[in-house]
Short mmCIF file of C-alpha atoms in Angstrom, two decimals:
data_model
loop_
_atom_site.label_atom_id
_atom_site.label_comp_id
_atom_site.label_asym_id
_atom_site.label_seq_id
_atom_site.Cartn_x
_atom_site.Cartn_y
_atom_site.Cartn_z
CA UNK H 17 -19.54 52.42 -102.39
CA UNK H 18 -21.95 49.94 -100.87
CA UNK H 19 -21.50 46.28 -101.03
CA UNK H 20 -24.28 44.54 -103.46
CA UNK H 21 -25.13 40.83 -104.32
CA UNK H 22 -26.02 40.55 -107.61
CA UNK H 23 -28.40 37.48 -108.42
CA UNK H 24 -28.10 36.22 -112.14
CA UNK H 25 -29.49 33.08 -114.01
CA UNK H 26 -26.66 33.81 -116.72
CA UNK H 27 -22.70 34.66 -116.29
CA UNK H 28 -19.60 33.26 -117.79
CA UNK H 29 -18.67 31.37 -119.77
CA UNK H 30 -21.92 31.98 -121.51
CA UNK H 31 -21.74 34.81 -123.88
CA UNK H 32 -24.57 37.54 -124.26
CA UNK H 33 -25.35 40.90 -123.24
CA UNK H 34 -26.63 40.45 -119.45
CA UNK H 35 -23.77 38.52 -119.26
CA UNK H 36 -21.55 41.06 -120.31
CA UNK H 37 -23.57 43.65 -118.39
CA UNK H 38 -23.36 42.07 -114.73
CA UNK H 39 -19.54 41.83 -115.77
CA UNK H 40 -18.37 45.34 -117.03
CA UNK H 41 -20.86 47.02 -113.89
CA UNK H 42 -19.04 44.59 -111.48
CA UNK H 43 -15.69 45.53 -112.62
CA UNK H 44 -16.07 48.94 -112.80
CA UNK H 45 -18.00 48.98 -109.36
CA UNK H 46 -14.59 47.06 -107.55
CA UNK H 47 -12.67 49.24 -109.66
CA UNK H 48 -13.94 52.47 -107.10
CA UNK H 49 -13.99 50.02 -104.15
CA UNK H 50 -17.39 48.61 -104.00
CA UNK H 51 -17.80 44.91 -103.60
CA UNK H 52 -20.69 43.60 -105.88
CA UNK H 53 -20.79 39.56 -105.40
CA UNK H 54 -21.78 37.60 -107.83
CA UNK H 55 -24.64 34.30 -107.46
CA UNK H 56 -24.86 32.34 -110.72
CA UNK H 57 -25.74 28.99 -112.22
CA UNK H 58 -22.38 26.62 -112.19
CA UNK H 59 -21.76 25.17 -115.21
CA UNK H 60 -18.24 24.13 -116.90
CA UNK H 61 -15.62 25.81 -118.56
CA UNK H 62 -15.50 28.25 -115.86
CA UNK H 63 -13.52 28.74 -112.72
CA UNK H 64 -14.90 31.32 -110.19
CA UNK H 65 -13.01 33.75 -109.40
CA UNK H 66 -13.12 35.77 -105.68
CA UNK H 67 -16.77 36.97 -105.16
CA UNK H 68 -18.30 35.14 -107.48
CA UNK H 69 -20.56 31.99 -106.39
CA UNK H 70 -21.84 29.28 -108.53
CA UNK H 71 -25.02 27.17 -107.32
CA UNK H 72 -26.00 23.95 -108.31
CA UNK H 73 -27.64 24.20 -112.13
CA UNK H 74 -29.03 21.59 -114.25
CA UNK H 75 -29.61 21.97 -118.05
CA UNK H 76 -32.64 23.99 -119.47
CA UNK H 77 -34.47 20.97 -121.79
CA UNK H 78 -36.08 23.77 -124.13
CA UNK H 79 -33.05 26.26 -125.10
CA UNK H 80 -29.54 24.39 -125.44
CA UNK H 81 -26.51 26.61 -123.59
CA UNK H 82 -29.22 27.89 -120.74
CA UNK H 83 -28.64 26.13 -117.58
CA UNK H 84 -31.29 26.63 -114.72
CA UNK H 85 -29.48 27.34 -111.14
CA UNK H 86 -31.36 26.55 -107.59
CA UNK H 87 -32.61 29.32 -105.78
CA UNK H 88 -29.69 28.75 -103.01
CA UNK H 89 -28.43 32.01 -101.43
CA UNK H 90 -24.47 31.61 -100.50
CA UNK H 91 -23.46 32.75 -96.86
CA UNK H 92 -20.77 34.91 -97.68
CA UNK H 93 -23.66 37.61 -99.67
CA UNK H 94 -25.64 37.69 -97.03
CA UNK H 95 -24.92 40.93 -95.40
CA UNK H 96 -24.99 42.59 -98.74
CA UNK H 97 -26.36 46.16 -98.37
CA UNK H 98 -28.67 45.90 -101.44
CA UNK H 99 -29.76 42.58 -103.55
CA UNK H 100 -29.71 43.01 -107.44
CA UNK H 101 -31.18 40.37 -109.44
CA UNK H 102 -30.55 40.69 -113.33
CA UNK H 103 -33.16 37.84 -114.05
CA UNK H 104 -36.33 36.72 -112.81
CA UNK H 105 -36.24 33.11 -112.72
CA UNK H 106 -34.34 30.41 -110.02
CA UNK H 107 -31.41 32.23 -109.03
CA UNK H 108 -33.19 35.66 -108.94
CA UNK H 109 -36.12 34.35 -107.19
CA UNK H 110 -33.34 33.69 -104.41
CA UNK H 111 -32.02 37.11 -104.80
CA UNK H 112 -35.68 38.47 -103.95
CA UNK H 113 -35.80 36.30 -101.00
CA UNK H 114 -32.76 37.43 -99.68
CA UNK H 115 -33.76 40.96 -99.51
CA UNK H 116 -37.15 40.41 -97.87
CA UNK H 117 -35.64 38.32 -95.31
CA UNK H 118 -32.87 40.67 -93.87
CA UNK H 119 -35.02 43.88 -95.16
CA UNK H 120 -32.09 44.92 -97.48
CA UNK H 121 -33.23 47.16 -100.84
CA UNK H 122 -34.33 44.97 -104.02
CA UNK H 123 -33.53 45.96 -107.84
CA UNK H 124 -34.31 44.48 -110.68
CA UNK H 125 -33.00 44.68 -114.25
CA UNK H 126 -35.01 44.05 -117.10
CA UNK H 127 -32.91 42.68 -119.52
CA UNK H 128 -35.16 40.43 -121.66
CA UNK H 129 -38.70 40.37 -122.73
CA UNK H 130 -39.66 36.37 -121.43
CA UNK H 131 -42.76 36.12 -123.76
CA UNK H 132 -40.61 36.67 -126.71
CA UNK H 133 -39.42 33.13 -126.08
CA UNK H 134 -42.13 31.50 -125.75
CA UNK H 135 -41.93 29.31 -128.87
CA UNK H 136 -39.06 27.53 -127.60
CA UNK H 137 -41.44 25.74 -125.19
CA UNK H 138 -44.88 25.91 -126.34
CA UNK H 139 -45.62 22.66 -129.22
CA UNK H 140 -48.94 24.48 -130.60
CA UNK H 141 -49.58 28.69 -131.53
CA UNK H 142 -52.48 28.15 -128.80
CA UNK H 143 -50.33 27.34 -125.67
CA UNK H 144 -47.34 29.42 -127.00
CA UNK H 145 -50.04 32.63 -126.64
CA UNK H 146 -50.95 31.12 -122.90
CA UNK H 147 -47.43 31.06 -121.90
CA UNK H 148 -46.50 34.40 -123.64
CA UNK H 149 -49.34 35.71 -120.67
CA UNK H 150 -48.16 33.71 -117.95
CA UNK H 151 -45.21 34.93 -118.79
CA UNK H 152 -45.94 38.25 -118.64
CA UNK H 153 -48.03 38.35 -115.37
CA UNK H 154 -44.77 36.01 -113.70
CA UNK H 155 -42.39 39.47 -114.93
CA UNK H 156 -44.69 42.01 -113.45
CA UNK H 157 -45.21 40.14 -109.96
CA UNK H 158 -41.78 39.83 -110.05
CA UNK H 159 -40.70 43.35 -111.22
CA UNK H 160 -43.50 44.71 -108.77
CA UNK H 161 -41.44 43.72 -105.49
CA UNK H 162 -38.51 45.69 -106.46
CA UNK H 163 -37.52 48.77 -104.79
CA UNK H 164 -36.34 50.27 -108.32
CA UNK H 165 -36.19 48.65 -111.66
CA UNK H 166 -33.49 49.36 -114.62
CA UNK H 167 -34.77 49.09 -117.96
CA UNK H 168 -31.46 50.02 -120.40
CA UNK H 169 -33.74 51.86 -123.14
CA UNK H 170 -36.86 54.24 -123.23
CA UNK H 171 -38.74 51.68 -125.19
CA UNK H 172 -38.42 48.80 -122.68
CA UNK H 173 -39.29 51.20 -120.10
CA UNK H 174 -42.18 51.94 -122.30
CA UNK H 175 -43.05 47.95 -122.52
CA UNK H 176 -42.89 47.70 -118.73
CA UNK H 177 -45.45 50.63 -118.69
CA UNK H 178 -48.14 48.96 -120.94
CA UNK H 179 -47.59 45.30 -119.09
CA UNK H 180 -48.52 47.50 -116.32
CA UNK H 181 -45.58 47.54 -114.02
CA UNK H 182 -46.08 49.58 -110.73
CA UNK H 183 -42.63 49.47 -109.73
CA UNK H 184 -40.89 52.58 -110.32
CA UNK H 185 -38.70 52.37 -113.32
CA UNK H 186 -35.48 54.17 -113.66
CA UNK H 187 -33.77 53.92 -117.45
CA UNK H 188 -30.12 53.08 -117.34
CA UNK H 189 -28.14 51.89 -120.48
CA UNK H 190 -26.32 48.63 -119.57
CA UNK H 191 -23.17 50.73 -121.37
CA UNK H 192 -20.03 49.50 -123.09
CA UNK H 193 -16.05 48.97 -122.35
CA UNK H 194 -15.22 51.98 -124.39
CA UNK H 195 -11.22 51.16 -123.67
CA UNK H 196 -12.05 47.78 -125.09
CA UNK H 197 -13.95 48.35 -127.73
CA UNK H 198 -12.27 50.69 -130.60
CA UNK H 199 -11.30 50.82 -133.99
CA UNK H 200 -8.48 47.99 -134.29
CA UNK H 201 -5.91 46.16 -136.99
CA UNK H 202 -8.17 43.52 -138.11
CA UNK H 203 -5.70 41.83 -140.64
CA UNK H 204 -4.69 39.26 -138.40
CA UNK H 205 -8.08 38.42 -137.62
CA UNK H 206 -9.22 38.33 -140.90
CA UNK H 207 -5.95 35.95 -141.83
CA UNK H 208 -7.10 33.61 -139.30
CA UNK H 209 -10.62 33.11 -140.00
CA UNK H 210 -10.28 32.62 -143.39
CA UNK H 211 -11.35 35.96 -144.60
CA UNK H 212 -8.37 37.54 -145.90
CA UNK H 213 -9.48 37.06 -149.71
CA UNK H 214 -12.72 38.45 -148.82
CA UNK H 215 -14.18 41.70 -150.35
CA UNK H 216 -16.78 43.24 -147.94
CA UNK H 217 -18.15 41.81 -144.92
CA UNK H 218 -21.28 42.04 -143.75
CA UNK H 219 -21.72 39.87 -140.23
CA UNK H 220 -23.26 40.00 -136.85
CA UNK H 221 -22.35 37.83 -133.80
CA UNK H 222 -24.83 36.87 -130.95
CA UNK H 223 -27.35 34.23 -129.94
CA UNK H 224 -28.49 32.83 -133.24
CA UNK H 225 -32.08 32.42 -132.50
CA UNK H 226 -35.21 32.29 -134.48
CA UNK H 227 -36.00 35.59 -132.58
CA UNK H 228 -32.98 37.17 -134.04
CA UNK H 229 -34.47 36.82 -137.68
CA UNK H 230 -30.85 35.84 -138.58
CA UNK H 231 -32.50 34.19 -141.81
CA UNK H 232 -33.24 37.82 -142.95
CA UNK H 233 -29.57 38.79 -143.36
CA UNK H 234 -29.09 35.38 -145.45
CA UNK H 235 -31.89 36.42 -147.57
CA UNK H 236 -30.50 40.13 -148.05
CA UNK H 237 -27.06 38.92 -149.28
CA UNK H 238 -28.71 36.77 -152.24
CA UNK H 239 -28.89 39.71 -154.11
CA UNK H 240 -25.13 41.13 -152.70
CA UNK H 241 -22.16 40.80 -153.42
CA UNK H 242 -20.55 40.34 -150.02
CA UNK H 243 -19.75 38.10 -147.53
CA UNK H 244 -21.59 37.37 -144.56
CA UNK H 245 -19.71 36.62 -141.34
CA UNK H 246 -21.48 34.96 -138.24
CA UNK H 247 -20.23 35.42 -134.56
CA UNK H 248 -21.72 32.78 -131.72
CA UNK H 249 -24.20 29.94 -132.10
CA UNK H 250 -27.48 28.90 -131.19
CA UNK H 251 -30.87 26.71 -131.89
CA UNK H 252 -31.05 28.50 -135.55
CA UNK H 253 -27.49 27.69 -136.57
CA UNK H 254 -27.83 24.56 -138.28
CA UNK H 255 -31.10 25.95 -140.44
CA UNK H 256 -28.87 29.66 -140.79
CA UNK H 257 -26.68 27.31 -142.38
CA UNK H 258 -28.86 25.26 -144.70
CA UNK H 259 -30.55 28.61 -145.74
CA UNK H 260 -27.32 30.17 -146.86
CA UNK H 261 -26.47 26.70 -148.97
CA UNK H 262 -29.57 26.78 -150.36
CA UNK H 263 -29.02 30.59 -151.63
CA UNK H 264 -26.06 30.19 -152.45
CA UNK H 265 -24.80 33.09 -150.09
CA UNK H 266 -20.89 33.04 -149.06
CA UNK H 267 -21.69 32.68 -145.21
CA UNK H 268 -18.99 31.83 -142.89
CA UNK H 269 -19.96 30.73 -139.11
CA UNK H 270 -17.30 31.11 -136.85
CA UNK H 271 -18.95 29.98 -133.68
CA UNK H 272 -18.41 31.44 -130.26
CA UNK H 273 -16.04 34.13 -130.44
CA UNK H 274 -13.27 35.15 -127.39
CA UNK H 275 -14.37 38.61 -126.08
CA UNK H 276 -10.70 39.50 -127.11
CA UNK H 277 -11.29 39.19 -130.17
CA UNK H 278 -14.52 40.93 -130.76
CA UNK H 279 -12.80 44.36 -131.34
CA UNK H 280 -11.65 42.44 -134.47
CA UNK H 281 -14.19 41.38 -135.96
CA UNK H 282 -16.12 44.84 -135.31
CA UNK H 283 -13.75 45.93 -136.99
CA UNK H 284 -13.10 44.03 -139.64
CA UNK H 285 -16.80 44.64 -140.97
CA UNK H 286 -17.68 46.67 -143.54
CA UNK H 287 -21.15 46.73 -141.87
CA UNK H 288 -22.60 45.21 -138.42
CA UNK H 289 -26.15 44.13 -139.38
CA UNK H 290 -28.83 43.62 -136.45
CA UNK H 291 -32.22 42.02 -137.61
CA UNK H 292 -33.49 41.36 -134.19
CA UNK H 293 -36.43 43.13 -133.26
CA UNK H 294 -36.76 42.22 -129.40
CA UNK H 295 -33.66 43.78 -128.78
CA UNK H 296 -34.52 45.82 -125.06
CA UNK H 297 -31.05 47.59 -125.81
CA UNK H 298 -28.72 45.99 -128.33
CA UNK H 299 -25.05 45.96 -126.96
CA UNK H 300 -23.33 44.45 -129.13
CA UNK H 301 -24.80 47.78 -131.97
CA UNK H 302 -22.80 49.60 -129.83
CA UNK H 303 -19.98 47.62 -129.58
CA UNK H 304 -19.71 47.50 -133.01
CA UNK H 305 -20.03 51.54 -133.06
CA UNK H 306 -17.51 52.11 -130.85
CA UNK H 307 -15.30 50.06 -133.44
CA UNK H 308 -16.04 52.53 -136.15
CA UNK H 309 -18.95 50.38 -137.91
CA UNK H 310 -22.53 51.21 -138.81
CA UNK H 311 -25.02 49.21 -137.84
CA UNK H 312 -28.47 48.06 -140.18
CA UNK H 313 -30.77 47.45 -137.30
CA UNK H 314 -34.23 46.89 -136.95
CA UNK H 315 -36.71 49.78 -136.73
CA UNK H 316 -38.07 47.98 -133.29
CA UNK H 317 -37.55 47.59 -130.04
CA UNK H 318 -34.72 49.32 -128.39
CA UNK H 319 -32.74 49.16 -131.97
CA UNK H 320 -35.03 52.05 -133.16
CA UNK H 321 -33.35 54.42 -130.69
CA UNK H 322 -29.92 52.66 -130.53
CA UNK H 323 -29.42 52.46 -134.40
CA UNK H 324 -28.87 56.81 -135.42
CA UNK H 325 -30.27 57.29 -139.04
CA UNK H 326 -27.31 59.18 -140.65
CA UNK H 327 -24.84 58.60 -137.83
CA UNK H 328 -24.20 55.22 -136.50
CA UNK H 329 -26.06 53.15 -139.47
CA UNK H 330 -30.15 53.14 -140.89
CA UNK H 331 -32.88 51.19 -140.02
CA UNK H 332 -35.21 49.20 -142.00
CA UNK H 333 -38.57 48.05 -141.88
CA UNK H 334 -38.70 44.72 -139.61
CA UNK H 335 -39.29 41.54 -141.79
CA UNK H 336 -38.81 43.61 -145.05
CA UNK H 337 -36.36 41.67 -146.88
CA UNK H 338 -35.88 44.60 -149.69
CA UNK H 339 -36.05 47.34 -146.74
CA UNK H 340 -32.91 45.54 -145.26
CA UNK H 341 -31.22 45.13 -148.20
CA UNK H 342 -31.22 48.55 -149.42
CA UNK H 343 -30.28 49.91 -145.70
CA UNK H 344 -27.40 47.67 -146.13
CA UNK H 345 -26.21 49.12 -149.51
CA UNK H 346 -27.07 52.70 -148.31
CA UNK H 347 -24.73 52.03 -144.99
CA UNK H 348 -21.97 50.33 -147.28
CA UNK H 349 -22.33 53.23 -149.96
CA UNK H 350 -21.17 55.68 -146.86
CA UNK H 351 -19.40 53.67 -144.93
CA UNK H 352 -16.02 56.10 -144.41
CA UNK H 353 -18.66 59.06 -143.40
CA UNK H 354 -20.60 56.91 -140.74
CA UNK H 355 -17.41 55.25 -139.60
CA UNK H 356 -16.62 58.89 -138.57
CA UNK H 357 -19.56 59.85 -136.97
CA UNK H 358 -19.63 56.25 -135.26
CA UNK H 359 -16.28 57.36 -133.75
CA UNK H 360 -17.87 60.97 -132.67
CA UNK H 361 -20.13 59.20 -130.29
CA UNK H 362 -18.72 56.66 -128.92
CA UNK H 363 -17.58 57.91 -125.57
CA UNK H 364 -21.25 58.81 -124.58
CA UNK H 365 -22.11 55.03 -124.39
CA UNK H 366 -19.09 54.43 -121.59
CA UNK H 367 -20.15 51.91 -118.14
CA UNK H 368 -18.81 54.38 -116.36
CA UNK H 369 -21.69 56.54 -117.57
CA UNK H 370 -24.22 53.57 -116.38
CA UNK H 371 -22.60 52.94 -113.63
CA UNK H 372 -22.87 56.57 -111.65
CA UNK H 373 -26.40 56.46 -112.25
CA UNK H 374 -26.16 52.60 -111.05
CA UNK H 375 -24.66 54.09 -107.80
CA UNK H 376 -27.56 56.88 -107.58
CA UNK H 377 -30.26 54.25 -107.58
CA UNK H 378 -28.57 52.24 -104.84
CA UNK H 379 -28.27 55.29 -102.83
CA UNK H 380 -31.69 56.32 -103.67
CA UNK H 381 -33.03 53.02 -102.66
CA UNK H 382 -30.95 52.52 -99.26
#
């Protein structure tokens, strides 16, 4: 296995799906004898562990949680055979100067669509368009000095295309912890949240962001009778909150949740419900799949591939407030039949799937 230094601008404790990626692929790499480093933005509430090495950070102003690490490339990843960066910005920037300056292979995941964030920093619709472009041309100069990029579903790869991305593009699903994630007891869980009176859940857990269009699933279950369970936090927390007063909807917010605990709450749903349409894969649909619950996702993005009509969940319409209701009661209505077919596929969506074809673009590349 060849020895990699993987370049990230996100990694524990913060919780999301590169996150979770860069983890799962470095533990199954070491887990076959490859040593994949880790360079990541410090930040507290997390004690590295061996070949993992936190650079200085300081606080992103615009998006609360981020943290922005220096470009600072630790000795002991130097003689890495090939330099992965998961992110474009400081601490992959570093990654990318690392490989030109010993002549070692460059990847590059593509994990999240920058432009798509672009509200977050821009005061007016006018500068929020210029830095959606900026944005765009800083990913594909980026992305276009990389040996190989991964993009985890066809349709990012698709995105990449029409930005016009010369790089060659290899699709890779970031994959899931298949002996983690599986149907479980959920009782307990249930007990200690506060949920054991409840009838049927409806939830989702993630970055609440405006992106998300969270505010959709609060609008959906005004005219359901079921409660709606929120995993993580966010920017759009506080006005998820006032929304769900204000319709009187029987929301419960449970804030960040342990990752050993997730199974739980996957499983505790009646119905996983993903409104998000900038998804460029969607782990935590799978996630929930591989728990034995449909997912309502978005018809966009890379949901409109993960989501299977009839088999893991349905899709509706994006922004369609009656679309996503009634894919919610149609999931709910066959819930036993789709929990079934949920647990038919699950073992396709494995990291050790992602990761052999990981290993064949590192070879490929070398």
């Amino acid at each position: 296995m060849r020895s990699v230094a993987v370049f990230t601008d996100t990694y524990l404790p913060t919780v999301n799906g590169v996150t979770y990626t860069v983890k799962a692929w470095r533990d199954c790499w070491a887990d076959r004898g490859g040593r994949m480093d880790v360079v990541y933005p410090r930040t507290d509430g997390y004690a590295a562990r061996v070949g993992e090495y936190p650079v200085r950070s300081l606080p992103f102003p615009f998006y609360p949680g981020f943290r922005l690490g220096t470009p600072w490339i630790p000795r002991r990843v130097r003689d890495a055979e090939v330099v992965h960066a998961h992110t474009p910005f400081a601490v992959g920037l570093a990654g990318l100067r690392l490989a030109r300056r010993t002549d070692r292979p460059f990847v590059a995941s593509y994990h999240t669509p920058t432009a798509e964030y672009a509200d977050y920093v821009a005061p007016s619709d006018r500068i929020e368009a210029l830095v959606e472009r900026v944005s765009e041309r800083y990913e594909r100069w980026f992305l276009d000095h990389a040996d190989a990029v991964l993009a985890p579903s066809e349709a990012t790869a698709e995105r990449l295309d029409d930005v016009g991305v010369e790089a060659p593009v290899t699709v890779i699903p970031n994959g899931i912890d298949t002996d983690r994630f599986r149907p479980v007891d959920a009782t307990s869980f249930r007990s200690r949240h506060g949920l054991g009176d409840a009838g049927t859940l409806i939830g989702y857990t993630g970055r609440h962001g405006y992106e998300k269009r969270l505010a959709d699933v609060v609008d959906a279950a005004a005219a359901l009778d079921a409660t709606v369970v929120f995993g993580g936090d966010g920017p759009a927390r506080e006005d998820l909150e006032a929304r769900a007063a204000d319709c009187d909807v029987d929301a419960r917010f449970l804030g960040f949740l342990d990752r050993e605990e997730l199974p739980a709450f996957y499983s505790a749903l009646d119905a996983f419900v993903f409104p998000s349409p900038v998804e460029t894969q969607g782990l935590v649909a799978l996630e929930a799949n591989a728990c034995g619950t449909p997912v309502v996702g978005a018809n966009d993005g890379a949901l409109a591939d993960t989501v299977e009509d009839g088999i893991t969940g349905y899709h509706f319409e994006t922004g369609d407030v009656d679309s996503l209701r009634a894919s919610i009661r149609r999931t709910l209505d066959e819930r036993d039949a789709l929990g079934e077919t949920c647990l038919g596929v699950r073992e396709r969506h494995g990291v050790g799937h992602a990761v052999d074809r990981l290993a064949d673009v590192y070879e490929r590349v070398v």
